[in-house]
Amino acid sequence: KNQVEQSPQSLIILEGKNCTLQCNYTVSPFSNLRWYKQDTGRGPVSLTIMTFSENTKSNGRYTATLDADTKQSSLHITASQLSDSASYICVVSVNNNDMRFGAGTRLTVKP
Amino acid sequence: DAGVIQSPRHEVTEMGQEVTLRCKPISGHDYLFWYRQTMMRGLELLIYFNNNVPIDDSGMPEDRFSAKMPNASFSTLKIQPSEPRDSAVYFCASTAIPDTQYFGPGTRLTVL
């Protein structure tokens, strides 16, 4: 069983709308949790990184939250744009270089 | 900086052939990672180096896979012999500290 579960698997929203992606993990203990954005045909790009003691981190229209007690994280995208269409990958690190990857959520933003 | 550079971007080969993927990390980065990504398994860490030394290769699927880093600006991932199930996108990433990793554009490998 994957130690990092993401939901939904895919999501379609209209441009301008908000959305929230979920990441549940069983990895424990962990040092940090990251969200990556991966455009089609490109490598992942880091959006946010949070340690277990942080519970929110923003990067422009992207806001990640973390509840270490319930082992849940979410990535909220505000006022979506067509360029937000991508896969979003949650990565939980046991230590700095032992990482567990979620399968990703495929987001499509339509005009 | 040009970012992490990978070559080739696409590789099509026949089963049994040797495949060599190349990576040039961002200058000054001490860590280099090799990943494989497939639809079925998502992203998987294969191996990573610190200061050109392999630290953890537990993700390397089998002996057919090998990776080297002869100097701070170059690494290779070799598959010999290649098999159809090796078809995937292979990413190289680098970082200065164990924090945010910078990924290259990937090499799409197809083994026929």
Tab-separated table of C-alpha atoms in Angstrom:
chain	number	residue	atom	x	y	z
A	1	LYS	CA	0.000	0.000	0.000
A	2	ASN	CA	1.327	3.380	-0.969
A	3	GLN	CA	2.238	5.437	2.049
A	4	VAL	CA	1.125	8.625	0.322
A	5	GLU	CA	-2.382	8.706	-1.101
A	6	GLN	CA	-3.648	11.588	-3.196
A	7	SER	CA	-7.177	12.465	-4.140
A	8	PRO	CA	-8.868	12.991	-6.394
A	9	GLN	CA	-6.985	11.131	-9.100
A	10	SER	CA	-8.132	13.732	-11.606
A	11	LEU	CA	-10.109	16.928	-11.502
A	12	ILE	CA	-11.634	19.251	-14.070
A	13	ILE	CA	-12.574	22.801	-13.117
A	14	LEU	CA	-13.473	26.011	-14.897
A	15	GLU	CA	-11.021	28.857	-15.158
A	16	GLY	CA	-11.324	31.248	-12.245
A	17	LYS	CA	-12.642	28.654	-9.819
A	18	ASN	CA	-10.854	27.464	-6.711
A	19	CYS	CA	-9.957	23.865	-5.974
A	20	THR	CA	-8.387	21.779	-3.246
A	21	LEU	CA	-6.245	18.705	-3.680
A	22	GLN	CA	-5.749	16.218	-0.880
A	23	CYS	CA	-2.782	14.212	0.340
A	24	ASN	CA	-3.062	11.631	3.126
A	25	TYR	CA	0.042	9.871	4.328
A	26	THR	CA	1.052	7.180	6.767
A	27	VAL	CA	4.756	7.953	6.748
A	28	SER	CA	5.931	8.542	10.291
A	29	PRO	CA	8.014	10.203	11.422
A	30	PHE	CA	8.699	12.584	8.598
A	31	SER	CA	10.882	15.598	8.130
A	32	ASN	CA	8.990	17.545	5.475
A	33	LEU	CA	6.158	17.453	2.988
A	34	ARG	CA	6.388	18.949	-0.470
A	35	TRP	CA	3.987	19.725	-3.257
A	36	TYR	CA	5.279	19.645	-6.814
A	37	LYS	CA	3.648	20.803	-10.027
A	38	GLN	CA	4.449	18.822	-13.142
A	39	ASP	CA	3.452	20.155	-16.541
A	40	THR	CA	3.010	17.613	-19.299
A	41	GLY	CA	6.360	16.636	-20.752
A	42	ARG	CA	8.381	18.447	-18.110
A	43	GLY	CA	10.033	17.685	-14.814
A	44	PRO	CA	8.337	18.468	-11.491
A	45	VAL	CA	8.735	21.950	-10.062
A	46	SER	CA	8.567	22.600	-6.339
A	47	LEU	CA	5.623	24.665	-5.109
A	48	THR	CA	5.885	24.423	-1.341
A	49	ILE	CA	7.817	22.626	1.334
A	50	MET	CA	6.676	22.342	4.943
A	51	THR	CA	8.266	20.828	7.999
A	52	PHE	CA	6.102	18.883	10.438
A	53	SER	CA	5.856	21.948	12.666
A	54	GLU	CA	4.379	24.188	9.975
A	55	ASN	CA	0.725	24.099	9.121
A	56	THR	CA	0.466	26.444	6.178
A	57	LYS	CA	2.671	27.749	3.392
A	58	SER	CA	1.741	29.923	0.452
A	59	ASN	CA	3.274	30.455	-2.952
A	60	GLY	CA	1.215	32.959	-4.894
A	61	ARG	CA	-2.173	31.437	-5.624
A	62	TYR	CA	-1.078	28.118	-4.135
A	63	THR	CA	-1.589	27.481	-0.428
A	64	ALA	CA	-0.575	24.242	1.215
A	65	THR	CA	-1.798	23.163	4.631
A	66	LEU	CA	-0.551	20.414	6.870
A	67	ASP	CA	-2.152	18.659	9.815
A	68	ALA	CA	0.525	16.434	11.291
A	69	ASP	CA	-1.928	14.960	13.805
A	70	THR	CA	-4.278	13.605	11.171
A	71	LYS	CA	-1.472	13.136	8.633
A	72	GLN	CA	-3.239	15.151	6.002
A	73	SER	CA	-2.134	17.896	3.667
A	74	SER	CA	-4.030	19.894	1.116
A	75	LEU	CA	-3.093	22.161	-1.734
A	76	HIS	CA	-5.549	24.950	-2.426
A	77	ILE	CA	-5.444	26.767	-5.744
A	78	THR	CA	-7.192	30.105	-5.864
A	79	ALA	CA	-8.634	31.712	-8.988
A	80	SER	CA	-7.398	28.960	-11.257
A	81	GLN	CA	-5.791	29.723	-14.588
A	82	LEU	CA	-5.387	27.632	-17.708
A	83	SER	CA	-1.688	27.337	-16.889
A	84	ASP	CA	-2.556	25.526	-13.667
A	85	SER	CA	-3.421	22.468	-15.752
A	86	ALA	CA	-0.831	19.951	-14.624
A	87	SER	CA	-0.217	17.042	-12.307
A	88	TYR	CA	0.310	17.877	-8.647
A	89	ILE	CA	2.452	15.498	-6.667
A	90	CYS	CA	2.657	15.231	-2.885
A	91	VAL	CA	5.987	14.003	-1.526
A	92	VAL	CA	6.632	13.076	2.100
A	93	SER	CA	10.230	12.789	3.253
A	94	VAL	CA	11.173	10.358	5.983
A	95	ASN	CA	14.493	12.117	6.095
A	96	ASN	CA	16.008	14.549	3.695
A	97	ASN	CA	16.583	12.058	0.929
A	98	ASP	CA	14.186	9.204	1.664
A	99	MET	CA	11.073	10.358	-0.106
A	100	ARG	CA	7.680	8.762	-0.597
A	101	PHE	CA	5.730	9.934	-3.617
A	102	GLY	CA	2.019	10.172	-4.173
A	103	ALA	CA	0.611	9.150	-7.521
A	104	GLY	CA	-0.465	12.718	-8.219
A	105	THR	CA	-3.672	14.517	-9.068
A	106	ARG	CA	-4.211	15.460	-12.682
A	107	LEU	CA	-5.848	18.913	-12.802
A	108	THR	CA	-7.438	20.277	-15.952
A	109	VAL	CA	-8.576	23.893	-16.041
A	110	LYS	CA	-11.023	24.642	-18.820
A	111	PRO	CA	-11.924	28.072	-20.217
B	1	ASP	CA	22.076	29.010	-14.974
B	2	ALA	CA	20.607	26.686	-17.598
B	3	GLY	CA	19.152	24.378	-15.005
B	4	VAL	CA	19.577	20.627	-14.958
B	5	ILE	CA	20.423	19.358	-18.430
B	6	GLN	CA	19.530	15.883	-19.590
B	7	SER	CA	20.294	14.100	-22.831
B	8	PRO	CA	18.944	12.668	-24.919
B	9	ARG	CA	15.407	13.967	-24.542
B	10	HIS	CA	14.017	10.950	-26.327
B	11	GLU	CA	15.520	7.531	-26.846
B	12	VAL	CA	14.039	4.621	-28.746
B	13	THR	CA	15.943	1.382	-28.677
B	14	GLU	CA	15.442	-2.319	-29.099
B	15	MET	CA	15.316	-4.844	-26.333
B	16	GLY	CA	18.771	-6.038	-25.369
B	17	GLN	CA	20.557	-2.862	-26.341
B	18	GLU	CA	22.568	-0.762	-23.953
B	19	VAL	CA	21.121	2.638	-23.073
B	20	THR	CA	23.014	5.513	-21.488
B	21	LEU	CA	21.235	8.556	-20.111
B	22	ARG	CA	23.170	11.670	-19.225
B	23	CYS	CA	22.746	14.462	-16.737
B	24	LYS	CA	24.486	17.719	-15.988
B	25	PRO	CA	23.404	19.113	-12.614
B	26	ILE	CA	23.176	22.771	-11.705
B	27	SER	CA	26.630	24.110	-10.933
B	28	GLY	CA	27.359	24.100	-7.204
B	29	HIS	CA	24.744	21.495	-6.324
B	30	ASP	CA	26.147	18.723	-4.152
B	31	TYR	CA	23.276	16.269	-4.514
B	32	LEU	CA	22.141	14.495	-7.664
B	33	PHE	CA	19.150	12.217	-7.977
B	34	TRP	CA	17.924	9.834	-10.653
B	35	TYR	CA	14.185	9.107	-10.857
B	36	ARG	CA	11.968	7.004	-13.053
B	37	GLN	CA	8.351	7.888	-13.793
B	38	THR	CA	5.695	5.633	-15.266
B	39	MET	CA	1.934	5.836	-15.386
B	40	MET	CA	1.624	2.723	-13.277
B	41	ARG	CA	4.149	3.489	-10.556
B	42	GLY	CA	4.479	7.266	-10.612
B	43	LEU	CA	7.806	8.784	-9.588
B	44	GLU	CA	10.398	6.460	-8.086
B	45	LEU	CA	13.788	7.405	-6.722
B	46	LEU	CA	16.446	5.145	-8.214
B	47	ILE	CA	19.674	6.445	-6.724
B	48	TYR	CA	21.209	9.603	-5.360
B	49	PHE	CA	24.727	10.964	-5.029
B	50	ASN	CA	26.282	13.394	-2.597
B	51	ASN	CA	29.585	14.945	-3.616
B	52	ASN	CA	29.828	12.413	-6.467
B	53	VAL	CA	29.490	9.433	-4.112
B	54	PRO	CA	26.462	7.123	-4.387
B	55	ILE	CA	24.632	7.292	-1.074
B	56	ASP	CA	21.535	5.206	-1.605
B	57	ASP	CA	20.933	2.919	-4.571
B	58	SER	CA	18.187	0.860	-2.987
B	59	GLY	CA	15.768	2.074	-5.625
B	60	MET	CA	17.744	0.662	-8.521
B	61	PRO	CA	15.484	-2.089	-9.845
B	62	GLU	CA	18.110	-4.672	-10.709
B	63	ASP	CA	21.674	-5.274	-11.767
B	64	ARG	CA	20.910	-4.176	-15.287
B	65	PHE	CA	20.855	-0.613	-13.983
B	66	SER	CA	24.002	1.251	-13.006
B	67	ALA	CA	24.775	4.899	-12.323
B	68	LYS	CA	28.000	6.814	-12.113
B	69	MET	CA	29.066	10.317	-11.273
B	70	PRO	CA	32.689	10.746	-12.346
B	71	ASN	CA	32.734	14.437	-11.459
B	72	ALA	CA	30.548	17.167	-10.013
B	73	SER	CA	29.141	18.190	-13.376
B	74	PHE	CA	28.206	14.885	-14.973
B	75	SER	CA	26.310	11.706	-14.227
B	76	THR	CA	25.128	8.742	-16.259
B	77	LEU	CA	22.448	6.138	-15.811
B	78	LYS	CA	23.051	3.003	-17.824
B	79	ILE	CA	20.709	0.131	-18.586
B	80	GLN	CA	22.285	-3.002	-20.002
B	81	PRO	CA	20.560	-4.949	-21.413
B	82	SER	CA	17.401	-2.907	-21.797
B	83	GLU	CA	13.933	-4.471	-21.624
B	84	PRO	CA	10.499	-3.183	-22.703
B	85	ARG	CA	9.462	-2.755	-19.061
B	86	ASP	CA	12.226	-0.172	-18.678
B	87	SER	CA	10.229	2.187	-20.875
B	88	ALA	CA	9.607	5.289	-18.799
B	89	VAL	CA	10.622	8.895	-18.358
B	90	TYR	CA	13.874	9.198	-16.453
B	91	PHE	CA	14.493	12.397	-14.530
B	92	CYS	CA	17.646	13.776	-13.052
B	93	ALA	CA	17.430	16.335	-10.235
B	94	SER	CA	19.976	18.274	-8.233
B	95	THR	CA	20.057	20.395	-5.119
B	96	ALA	CA	22.576	22.310	-3.058
B	97	ILE	CA	21.144	21.129	0.220
B	98	PRO	CA	18.636	18.370	0.994
B	99	ASP	CA	15.739	20.681	0.305
B	100	THR	CA	14.028	21.686	-2.901
B	101	GLN	CA	15.204	19.620	-5.814
B	102	TYR	CA	15.475	21.014	-9.305
B	103	PHE	CA	14.422	18.580	-11.954
B	104	GLY	CA	15.669	18.290	-15.484
B	105	PRO	CA	13.303	17.953	-18.447
B	106	GLY	CA	13.605	14.166	-18.443
B	107	THR	CA	14.534	11.518	-20.987
B	108	ARG	CA	11.656	9.551	-22.484
B	109	LEU	CA	12.910	6.024	-23.049
B	110	THR	CA	11.061	3.551	-25.229
B	111	VAL	CA	12.365	0.011	-25.440
B	112	LEU	CA	10.803	-1.978	-28.266
